[in-house]
XYZ file of C-alpha atoms in Angstrom:
693
model
C 126.006 141.521 110.277
C 122.581 143.266 109.479
C 121.058 140.294 107.962
C 123.291 140.001 105.187
C 124.532 143.283 104.807
C 128.328 143.701 105.350
C 129.735 145.890 108.220
C 131.980 147.652 105.800
C 133.079 148.133 102.455
C 136.281 147.449 100.675
C 136.295 151.069 100.442
C 135.913 152.182 103.916
C 138.860 152.105 106.428
C 138.621 150.779 109.888
C 139.332 154.048 111.420
C 136.334 155.916 109.589
C 134.179 152.839 110.641
C 135.322 153.436 114.279
C 134.715 157.132 113.910
C 131.243 156.341 112.691
C 130.569 153.813 115.545
C 131.772 156.231 118.117
C 129.196 158.989 117.342
C 126.686 159.245 120.232
C 122.883 159.598 119.185
C 119.748 160.264 121.173
C 117.477 157.053 121.395
C 114.532 156.979 119.155
C 111.693 154.766 118.929
C 112.245 151.376 117.087
C 109.990 152.038 114.275
C 111.894 155.223 113.160
C 115.296 153.956 112.081
C 118.125 156.483 112.136
C 120.191 157.268 109.192
C 123.178 159.426 109.622
C 124.214 161.749 106.458
C 126.592 164.522 106.178
C 127.078 164.762 110.137
C 123.348 165.035 110.714
C 120.716 162.459 112.080
C 117.386 161.961 110.290
C 114.678 159.644 110.961
C 113.334 157.660 108.289
C 109.533 156.943 108.869
C 107.861 154.967 106.011
C 110.784 153.037 104.262
C 110.740 154.588 100.852
C 109.278 158.015 100.308
C 112.129 159.825 102.181
C 115.259 158.143 100.514
C 117.223 159.197 97.596
C 120.322 157.671 95.773
C 123.286 159.854 94.576
C 123.392 159.345 90.828
C 127.430 159.963 91.164
C 128.732 157.805 93.970
C 125.590 155.543 94.607
C 125.072 156.645 98.207
C 121.924 156.073 99.700
C 120.557 158.860 102.222
C 117.263 160.769 103.442
C 116.134 162.992 100.447
C 115.952 166.278 102.251
C 119.804 165.901 102.958
C 120.717 165.643 99.493
C 122.322 168.525 97.394
C 120.046 170.856 94.882
C 116.388 170.925 94.403
C 116.284 167.795 92.385
C 118.096 165.808 94.871
C 120.044 163.912 92.559
C 123.469 164.245 94.500
C 124.521 163.699 97.919
C 127.170 166.595 97.753
C 128.295 169.492 95.717
C 131.460 167.461 94.499
C 129.174 164.557 93.517
C 127.270 167.125 91.339
C 130.313 168.702 89.647
C 131.914 165.376 88.884
C 128.888 163.825 87.406
C 129.362 165.375 83.931
C 133.145 164.338 83.753
C 132.177 160.793 84.576
C 129.249 160.538 82.033
C 131.654 158.361 79.841
C 132.329 155.897 82.723
C 128.376 155.787 83.022
C 128.146 155.019 79.612
C 130.626 152.316 79.723
C 128.959 150.701 82.768
C 125.552 150.502 80.962
C 126.831 148.669 78.027
C 128.727 146.318 80.614
C 125.418 145.726 82.392
C 123.579 145.090 79.160
C 126.121 142.495 78.008
C 125.992 140.763 81.082
C 129.685 140.671 81.775
C 130.976 141.286 85.302
C 131.637 145.162 85.878
C 135.213 146.360 86.119
C 136.872 148.965 88.096
C 135.605 151.531 85.530
C 132.050 150.542 86.729
C 132.891 151.559 90.314
C 131.309 154.980 90.000
C 127.881 153.185 90.535
C 129.303 150.436 92.861
C 130.433 152.508 95.709
C 128.442 151.817 98.958
C 130.013 153.245 102.239
C 128.603 152.036 105.675
C 126.031 154.895 105.927
C 124.480 153.582 102.532
C 124.282 150.157 103.892
C 122.725 151.231 107.122
C 119.982 153.184 105.334
C 119.793 150.086 102.891
C 118.964 148.197 106.000
C 116.632 150.376 107.425
C 114.801 150.629 104.056
C 114.591 146.983 104.162
C 113.025 146.500 107.592
C 110.698 149.371 106.759
C 109.531 147.821 103.724
C 109.067 144.496 105.493
C 106.678 146.515 108.173
C 104.920 148.301 105.047
C 104.194 144.667 103.374
C 102.824 143.578 106.839
C 100.590 146.413 107.052
C 99.528 146.139 103.495
C 98.861 142.475 104.102
C 96.762 143.505 107.121
C 94.462 145.791 105.291
C 94.358 144.035 101.882
C 90.606 143.261 102.286
C 89.890 147.448 102.188
C 92.516 147.806 99.355
C 91.762 148.038 95.996
C 93.838 147.370 92.665
C 92.496 148.112 89.297
C 95.124 145.427 87.868
C 93.802 142.712 90.105
C 90.274 143.576 89.631
C 90.479 143.549 85.770
C 92.784 140.491 85.886
C 90.583 138.455 88.169
C 87.476 138.968 86.356
C 88.504 139.495 82.722
C 87.169 142.984 82.663
C 87.592 145.245 79.624
C 88.049 149.077 80.431
C 86.736 151.924 78.290
C 89.623 153.516 76.203
C 91.071 157.023 77.120
C 89.838 158.314 73.593
C 86.350 158.005 74.927
C 86.811 160.769 77.580
C 87.514 164.008 75.480
C 87.722 166.006 78.673
C 90.396 163.740 80.173
C 94.080 164.354 80.273
C 95.348 162.792 76.754
C 91.822 162.235 75.878
C 92.271 164.084 72.472
C 95.604 162.633 71.687
C 95.912 159.386 72.956
C 96.599 158.071 69.735
C 97.053 154.422 68.952
C 98.604 153.185 72.068
C 97.878 149.620 72.163
C 99.298 146.189 72.912
C 102.924 145.271 72.068
C 104.011 149.010 72.427
C 107.399 149.013 74.006
C 108.459 151.341 76.654
C 111.251 151.935 79.108
C 110.117 151.363 82.751
C 112.108 151.092 86.294
C 113.558 147.626 86.785
C 112.476 146.298 89.922
C 113.985 142.826 89.713
C 117.335 144.322 90.222
C 119.823 144.681 93.353
C 121.674 147.755 92.319
C 121.190 150.413 94.636
C 120.367 153.188 92.150
C 117.363 153.077 89.900
C 117.918 151.312 86.571
C 115.493 150.753 83.706
C 114.621 148.189 81.336
C 112.194 147.609 78.175
C 108.888 146.433 78.709
C 106.109 145.642 76.275
C 102.175 146.352 76.911
C 100.294 142.947 77.559
C 96.913 144.788 78.269
C 95.553 148.269 78.221
C 92.979 149.313 80.951
C 92.410 153.064 80.718
C 95.518 154.628 81.643
C 96.776 151.471 83.076
C 98.795 148.937 81.245
C 99.893 145.285 82.102
C 103.616 145.212 81.353
C 106.279 142.535 80.770
C 109.998 142.786 80.769
C 111.648 141.956 77.511
C 113.169 138.608 77.783
C 110.320 137.065 79.782
C 108.529 135.806 76.600
C 105.514 133.602 77.826
C 106.522 133.849 81.464
C 104.103 136.159 83.207
C 105.626 135.779 86.831
C 106.840 139.164 87.087
C 104.010 140.907 84.866
C 102.988 144.446 86.531
C 100.443 147.171 86.287
C 101.513 150.662 85.878
C 100.155 153.863 84.795
C 101.125 154.958 81.337
C 101.266 158.724 82.047
C 103.412 158.292 85.046
C 106.775 160.040 85.602
C 108.814 157.104 85.173
C 107.342 155.790 81.879
C 109.457 156.819 78.767
C 109.642 155.860 75.171
C 112.605 153.689 74.058
C 115.386 155.633 73.915
C 115.228 157.866 76.620
C 117.535 156.038 78.790
C 120.517 156.506 76.140
C 119.442 160.160 75.628
C 119.474 160.774 79.470
C 122.385 158.788 80.310
C 120.633 156.160 82.184
C 121.453 152.381 82.492
C 119.615 149.775 80.874
C 120.097 146.692 83.043
C 118.133 143.340 82.365
C 115.999 141.855 85.190
C 118.029 139.403 87.424
C 115.661 136.659 86.874
C 116.415 136.513 83.274
C 119.825 137.901 83.207
C 121.459 134.491 82.551
C 119.141 133.438 79.502
C 121.243 135.524 76.908
C 125.091 136.125 76.721
C 124.432 139.109 73.933
C 121.631 141.263 75.202
C 122.308 143.738 72.682
C 121.755 141.340 69.810
C 118.672 140.333 71.705
C 117.144 143.687 71.785
C 118.216 144.588 68.108
C 115.857 141.713 66.996
C 112.965 142.526 69.380
C 112.863 146.014 68.740
C 113.189 146.253 64.975
C 110.001 147.723 63.565
C 108.135 147.852 67.067
C 106.324 150.710 68.369
C 106.833 153.076 71.013
C 105.442 156.329 72.549
C 106.265 159.769 70.945
C 109.319 161.522 72.274
C 107.233 164.535 73.526
C 104.603 162.047 75.316
C 105.281 163.164 79.009
C 105.221 166.656 77.663
C 101.692 166.016 76.336
C 100.637 164.585 79.537
C 101.868 167.413 81.708
C 100.067 170.180 79.218
C 96.983 168.161 79.189
C 96.888 168.581 82.880
C 97.144 172.233 83.102
C 93.870 173.646 83.962
C 92.563 177.305 83.300
C 90.708 177.547 86.613
C 92.519 178.742 89.510
C 91.597 179.040 93.297
C 89.808 182.321 94.350
C 87.802 182.550 91.041
C 84.196 183.534 91.557
C 81.513 181.626 89.616
C 77.951 181.087 89.605
C 76.804 177.462 90.460
C 73.402 175.970 90.922
C 72.286 176.030 94.612
C 72.314 172.490 95.834
C 69.353 173.204 98.288
C 67.470 174.957 95.617
C 67.950 173.624 92.073
C 65.722 176.588 90.852
C 68.510 179.083 91.298
C 72.238 179.810 91.367
C 74.606 181.370 93.665
C 78.129 182.725 93.834
C 80.607 180.153 95.074
C 84.568 180.421 95.007
C 86.907 177.975 93.429
C 88.731 176.609 96.438
C 90.844 173.702 94.869
C 91.423 172.158 91.439
C 92.010 168.458 91.215
C 92.285 166.932 87.581
C 89.927 169.504 86.343
C 87.522 169.053 89.161
C 86.625 172.108 91.202
C 85.666 172.398 94.759
C 83.356 175.367 95.012
C 82.751 176.918 98.370
C 79.435 179.058 98.490
C 80.573 182.397 99.104
C 78.569 183.130 102.346
C 80.081 179.929 103.892
C 81.974 181.188 106.711
C 83.667 177.955 107.815
C 83.973 177.028 104.259
C 82.386 173.870 104.518
C 79.291 174.485 102.397
C 81.013 173.370 99.279
C 80.060 171.744 96.046
C 82.142 169.632 93.612
C 81.803 169.482 89.890
C 84.060 169.681 86.812
C 85.240 172.907 85.012
C 83.423 171.739 81.947
C 79.983 171.069 84.012
C 76.901 172.971 82.673
C 76.041 173.583 86.288
C 78.601 176.308 86.811
C 78.588 179.841 84.512
C 80.008 183.125 84.763
C 79.277 185.956 87.063
C 76.133 187.519 85.325
C 74.980 184.485 83.619
C 71.707 184.348 85.834
C 70.717 187.868 85.075
C 71.607 187.483 81.255
C 69.270 184.614 80.674
C 66.562 185.219 83.291
C 67.343 182.489 85.721
C 66.601 182.807 89.342
C 69.610 184.056 91.318
C 70.201 184.121 95.149
C 72.271 187.471 95.899
C 74.915 187.170 98.424
C 74.972 189.189 101.895
C 78.359 189.997 100.971
C 78.229 193.437 99.523
C 81.792 193.193 97.752
C 84.332 190.664 96.694
C 86.788 189.528 99.473
C 90.424 190.431 98.951
C 91.953 188.187 96.149
C 88.864 186.621 94.684
C 88.012 187.567 91.097
C 85.322 186.670 88.489
C 86.218 184.092 86.203
C 86.656 184.925 82.446
C 83.572 183.886 80.562
C 85.452 182.270 77.658
C 86.558 179.525 80.147
C 83.061 178.035 80.653
C 81.675 175.240 78.268
C 79.970 176.778 75.150
C 76.480 176.100 74.560
C 75.083 175.369 70.946
C 73.334 178.341 69.576
C 69.710 177.941 68.700
C 66.907 180.019 66.954
C 64.153 180.746 69.203
C 62.427 182.843 66.544
C 60.480 180.098 64.840
C 58.809 177.104 66.319
C 59.949 176.704 69.725
C 59.427 175.102 73.395
C 56.601 176.789 75.161
C 55.439 176.701 78.600
C 53.246 173.556 79.389
C 54.566 171.520 76.888
C 55.414 167.729 78.048
C 58.317 165.614 77.528
C 60.539 163.166 79.309
C 63.481 164.089 81.263
C 66.301 162.686 83.710
C 65.326 163.383 87.188
C 68.226 165.289 88.609
C 67.105 163.942 92.260
C 67.287 160.422 90.944
C 69.404 159.815 88.184
C 68.320 156.207 87.605
C 64.990 157.338 86.531
C 63.392 159.035 83.445
C 60.207 160.680 84.245
C 57.195 162.550 82.864
C 58.082 166.158 82.907
C 56.680 169.612 81.927
C 58.406 172.869 80.649
C 57.647 175.522 83.174
C 59.444 178.522 82.014
C 61.310 179.306 78.633
C 64.506 181.496 79.427
C 67.000 183.082 76.827
C 69.766 181.601 74.909
C 67.772 178.341 74.590
C 67.651 177.309 78.416
C 64.455 175.868 79.983
C 63.211 175.413 83.571
C 61.587 172.109 83.969
C 59.771 170.338 86.430
C 58.910 166.463 87.124
C 55.232 166.049 86.984
C 53.358 164.834 90.492
C 56.655 165.913 92.413
C 56.824 169.691 92.274
C 57.205 171.756 95.334
C 54.314 174.441 95.510
C 56.861 177.480 95.033
C 58.647 175.605 92.184
C 61.994 175.371 94.027
C 62.719 172.082 92.487
C 62.680 173.179 88.995
C 65.832 172.717 87.266
C 67.443 174.240 84.171
C 68.369 172.257 80.921
C 69.566 173.800 77.640
C 67.354 172.984 74.810
C 70.347 170.637 73.233
C 70.911 168.834 76.436
C 71.076 165.000 75.972
C 69.188 164.634 79.302
C 65.673 165.647 77.942
C 63.811 163.590 75.441
C 60.495 163.828 73.153
C 57.374 161.936 74.166
C 57.651 158.496 73.666
C 61.546 158.038 73.862
C 61.383 155.513 76.676
C 58.636 153.353 75.205
C 60.335 153.128 71.940
C 63.948 152.147 73.583
C 62.328 149.878 76.142
C 63.144 151.949 79.095
C 60.967 152.136 81.948
C 59.134 155.599 82.241
C 58.309 156.861 85.965
C 54.903 158.124 85.691
C 53.791 161.262 87.824
C 53.452 160.587 91.606
C 49.970 159.490 92.479
C 48.982 158.573 88.942
C 46.782 155.479 89.041
C 45.972 154.901 85.440
C 48.654 152.198 84.955
C 50.488 151.202 82.652
C 51.183 154.829 81.726
C 49.895 155.948 78.334
C 51.155 159.283 76.692
C 47.993 159.596 74.662
C 45.796 159.385 77.433
C 47.944 161.513 79.807
C 48.044 164.222 77.438
C 44.078 164.253 76.714
C 43.422 164.139 80.554
C 45.826 167.109 81.100
C 44.875 169.003 78.043
C 48.596 169.549 77.259
C 50.758 168.969 74.022
C 54.166 167.124 73.445
C 57.134 169.301 72.841
C 57.689 168.794 68.784
C 60.516 166.170 68.250
C 62.490 168.104 65.838
C 63.449 170.613 68.667
C 65.447 167.972 70.575
C 69.181 167.110 70.088
C 69.647 164.134 67.569
C 73.435 164.246 67.437
C 74.993 160.857 68.296
C 78.583 160.953 68.266
C 80.829 157.816 67.675
C 81.775 157.519 71.149
C 83.197 154.053 71.433
C 81.576 153.046 74.780
C 80.622 149.342 74.730
C 78.420 147.473 77.380
C 80.554 146.025 80.165
C 83.363 148.536 79.824
C 84.742 149.551 83.301
C 85.343 153.184 84.122
C 85.678 155.659 87.002
C 82.379 157.721 87.515
C 81.377 160.323 89.865
C 78.214 159.522 91.917
C 76.156 162.847 91.266
C 74.127 162.317 94.257
C 77.424 162.472 96.173
C 79.667 164.697 93.722
C 82.704 164.384 95.687
C 82.883 160.801 95.345
C 84.336 158.904 92.242
C 83.475 155.189 92.139
C 84.578 152.004 90.339
C 81.655 151.952 87.885
C 80.468 149.749 84.694
C 78.640 150.727 81.299
C 75.529 148.417 81.552
C 73.488 149.872 78.667
C 73.741 152.116 75.616
C 71.043 153.918 74.231
C 72.210 156.186 71.476
C 74.457 158.508 73.167
C 72.766 157.516 76.627
C 74.782 155.487 79.058
C 73.417 153.665 81.943
C 76.239 153.440 84.538
C 76.298 151.030 87.360
C 78.491 151.503 90.455
C 79.994 147.904 91.318
C 79.066 146.479 94.520
C 75.921 148.602 94.767
C 72.287 147.711 93.922
C 70.609 148.977 90.673
C 68.709 151.755 92.141
C 72.013 153.504 92.477
C 72.351 153.405 88.693
C 72.599 156.787 86.901
C 71.745 157.763 83.067
C 74.429 160.023 81.952
C 75.532 161.367 78.582
C 78.519 159.690 76.795
C 80.322 162.922 76.863
C 79.711 163.953 80.266
C 82.529 165.405 82.105
C 81.885 163.237 85.171
C 83.020 159.949 83.516
C 86.955 158.965 83.602
C 89.146 156.376 82.402
C 90.250 153.698 84.603
C 93.408 154.949 86.434
C 92.164 158.592 86.403
C 92.117 158.993 90.230
C 95.864 157.615 90.462
C 97.127 159.799 87.918
C 95.337 163.111 89.404
C 95.790 162.141 93.083
C 91.893 162.028 93.627
C 90.660 159.350 95.893
C 88.820 156.213 94.325
C 85.909 154.524 96.122
C 86.243 150.884 95.496
C 83.246 148.568 95.012
C 81.136 148.152 97.879
C 81.440 144.929 100.264
C 78.162 143.318 101.397
C 78.489 144.460 104.694
C 78.588 147.960 103.925
C 75.606 147.662 101.570
C 73.388 145.877 104.194
C 74.324 148.703 107.060
C 73.564 151.302 104.344
C 70.406 149.813 103.497
C 69.408 149.571 107.068
C 70.117 153.171 107.680
C 68.329 154.407 104.647
C 65.183 152.525 105.869
C 65.262 154.227 109.122
C 65.486 157.581 107.293
C 62.451 156.714 105.205
C 60.233 156.140 108.298
C 61.447 159.332 109.666
C 60.609 161.302 106.444
C 57.973 164.141 106.324
C 55.006 163.495 104.036
C 56.205 166.502 101.808
C 57.523 165.079 98.412
C 60.674 166.645 97.291
C 61.637 164.298 94.449
C 62.720 160.829 93.797
C 65.574 160.781 96.196
C 67.448 157.822 96.495
C 69.893 156.131 99.271
C 73.519 157.444 99.504
C 76.529 155.595 99.034
C 78.680 155.688 102.402
C 82.277 156.805 101.189
C 85.036 154.478 101.941
C 86.718 155.953 105.402
C 84.766 159.122 105.445
C 81.572 160.272 106.930
C 78.400 160.526 104.677
C 77.518 163.941 103.277
C 74.351 165.724 104.324
C 71.189 164.972 101.992
C 71.383 168.739 101.028
C 74.266 168.214 98.667
C 72.112 166.942 95.795
C 73.035 168.111 92.561
C 71.714 168.421 89.156
C 73.092 166.257 86.397
C 74.672 167.513 83.275
C 72.509 169.420 81.218
C 74.396 171.219 78.439
C 76.180 168.859 75.992
C 79.628 170.188 75.828
C 81.071 169.482 72.119
C 84.586 168.215 71.658
C 84.465 167.949 68.002
C 85.095 170.463 65.340
C 87.662 173.113 65.958
C 88.126 171.746 69.431
C 89.354 168.460 68.232
C 92.985 167.814 68.239
C 94.993 165.468 65.903
C 96.379 162.650 67.840
C 99.975 162.362 67.717
C 101.393 159.597 65.538
C 103.437 156.774 67.384
C 106.744 156.353 66.031
C 108.202 153.312 65.062
C 111.349 152.547 67.216
C 114.499 153.988 65.611
C 117.166 151.477 64.688
C 119.407 152.133 67.410
C 118.449 150.996 71.046
C 119.075 152.724 74.108
C 122.285 150.556 74.251
C 123.993 153.221 72.325
C 123.433 156.799 72.843
C 121.369 158.446 70.040
C 119.815 161.900 69.811
C 116.178 162.209 70.373
C 114.307 163.177 67.039
C 113.935 166.891 66.109
C 111.003 168.676 67.042
C 110.616 169.872 63.409
C 110.550 166.281 62.190
C 107.207 165.176 60.770
C 105.562 162.294 61.962
C 102.919 160.643 59.891
C 100.035 158.582 61.116
C 101.354 155.570 59.269
C 103.884 153.533 61.178
C 107.132 152.798 59.703
C 109.289 149.889 59.924
C 112.818 149.669 60.552
C 114.699 146.938 58.852
C 117.111 144.928 60.448
C 119.977 146.139 57.966
C 119.042 149.797 58.948
C 119.392 148.882 62.477
C 122.784 147.491 62.460
C 124.032 150.300 60.290
C 122.802 152.805 62.773
C 124.270 150.755 65.573
C 127.515 150.950 63.787
C 127.497 154.542 63.353
C 126.961 155.463 66.797
C 127.800 153.441 69.480
C 73.235 139.306 81.381
C 71.802 142.662 82.425
C 68.235 143.238 81.165
C 65.539 146.028 81.954
C 61.874 145.526 82.823
C 60.694 145.645 79.225
C 63.353 143.255 77.934
C 65.721 145.800 76.377
C 68.702 144.669 74.476
C 72.353 145.153 76.147
C 73.847 146.134 72.549
C 72.010 149.144 71.447
C 73.910 150.819 68.603
C 74.822 154.339 68.305
C 72.582 154.854 65.222
C 69.035 153.923 65.584
C 66.086 153.661 63.176
C 63.753 155.375 65.681
C 61.839 158.366 64.782
C 63.609 160.308 67.491
C 67.374 159.592 67.369
C 68.938 158.595 64.128
C 72.615 158.898 63.085
C 72.855 161.573 60.387
C 75.410 161.153 57.673
C-alpha cells in the first residue's frame, strides 16, 4: 500500500502495527501530512525542510523531535550506540562501494519502521506538490546554471572580487577538481555521498558530474562550491560517512574500489580546511547597532548619522538615526566609500546634518575607525587641485554617463566636492564628494581618447563639445593630469563575463549583469534584460560587484533578468513621471528598475557611487591556499586528515599508482557611439592611464 511502500517491515510486529493504527489523531488539512514520532504528532508542511534521518537506525522523522542540537539521532539510545556501531558503518560503506548485496551487518542503516515509511510517503507526496508548484512558476524562477548553459556564458572568476568571500584565497579551483557531494541518485533513506568532478565553473557555482558517468551528462548538476555539503575527497572516510555509487551506473563496475583508485590517482581536490576558510571569510566586523556617518541620499552634499540595522554578506542596511519607524534606510557594502566613522565630516570639513537626537540610544555605539576602508595618503602641499578646475566625472545620479564637472571645494585629506556643470542646484545641495584618488574622476580629454561619449553641460549648444573651446569660454583651467589615479590592477575581467551587481540607483537590489566594456580599470556593467540607459560605469575593485552565486551563498535576493513585459510597463510608468516633472533640474536621473516581487523604492533613495578606491593589494593580500593532490588513499578506507602543521606548496604533487596501492594496503557586438572597441586592455598607451612597471 501507500504507492509502493509496504505497510510494515520485517522488523515490526503485527501487534505494534495495530497499536500504531489504533491511535486517534485529530484530523488535519490534506496538504499537511501527519507524522508520528516518539508518541507526538507533528505536521510536515513543505516535504523537505522539516525532516531528519537518524544516523544510527535510519529512522525518518520531524527534525524538531530529534535528539540533541545537531538533530542527528532520533533518541538518546541511538546517540550513545553510534560510536559503538562505527565499525559496522565502516563495513557497510565498503560493501556499498563494492556493489555487493548488503548483509545483516549492514542492518544498522537499513532498518526502517512503519513510522519512517509513513514519513517517507509524506515526503514523497509533498515533493510531488512542490514540483508541481515549481513548474507553475518556472517562468518567474531563475537559475544561474540553466542561464549559463543555455547561452554558453562565461562568469567572472571569484578571484576578481577581493572583497567577496574567498576572493583572496580562491586559489586554483578549476575544472577536473574532485569533491565529495551528496548522492541524489540513490534510494537509501540516509544521506550518502559520492565523488564528482567539476565540469565547468561559474563564480561560486560549479557544474558537476558523478564519477562513473564518463561522457554521460544526463545527471550533471550545478551546486555552490562553498555550500555546506561540499567536501574534499577523504572527508567521508574521516567522518564515517558512506560512499555509495549512483544507482544509474552502479551496474557498470563490479570493483568500484579499483575504479576510484585509477580515477583519483594524481587528481586535485579542495584543501582540507576549505570549509573553515569559507566560514572565516564570511565573518564581518560590522555588527547591528553600530553608528556610522553615511551620505544623505536626499542631499548628496552632506552626511548623516545612521545605525547598522543588519549585515548580509558584508552589505549593511543602515537606518538613519532620526527615522522613527526605521524605514528610512540606505544599503551599501561595509567597504563602501560612502560610509565613515563618527566625526569624519568634521575632521575634513565636509557638510554634516546634525541629528535631533541629543544622545545615543541605548545599545548604540560608534563604529571603531579602523573598520572603514582606508584611503591613499596624498600630499596637498605642492601642486594640487584647486576650486574651479575642470575635469570629467561619473555622474552619481546617472551612472551610465561621464560628464563635464568642476571642483567646487577642496577638503582635507585629499577629498574634493564636485559638481556637474549645467545641472547644479543653486545651494550646491547636489555636489558630491570624491577622493583625489577616486577611479570615478578623470582628466580633461579622457573620454575623447578612449572613445566614450562625454555628456556636455545641460543647455550647452556648441556641439560637438570641444574641451578647448569650453575652457576658453568659461575662463577655466583643466586639473593637471598627474594628480589623477593612474593605477590599473590586473583585475581579470573580460568583456562578456557574467556577475551579480548592485543597482546603485536602487542599492538594495542586486541583479544579473554583464561586463560589456573595459577601459583600463573602468567597467561598463549592463543589467541583463534592461536597456543600455540603465548601464553603470563601475570600478573594477568596486565592493558592489559580486561573483555568480554570491546571493545564493549569503541568502540575499537576486533580481533575475527583466522580461519584456516588465520593461514595457516600467518604461510607460517612467514616461508618465517625466511629464509630471517640475522644471527644476536635479541631475540626470534615470528610470528605476522594478524589483521582482517588490514595490518600487522612492526616487529619494539615490546614492552616490564609489569614490574612494579600496586597495586589496600589498599587506592586505592573502596568499591563496594550495590545492593538494588527492592522497593515495581514497574515502573507501579510513585515513586521517593532513596535519595542520603540514606545509602545502603551490605546486601540485602527483601520487603514483604504486603509492596509492601501498597506502591502501596499509590502512584499510557591443559598440559605442564613437565606435569604441570591446576589448580594451588594462595597459593603454594613452597619456592618462598607463600600466606602470
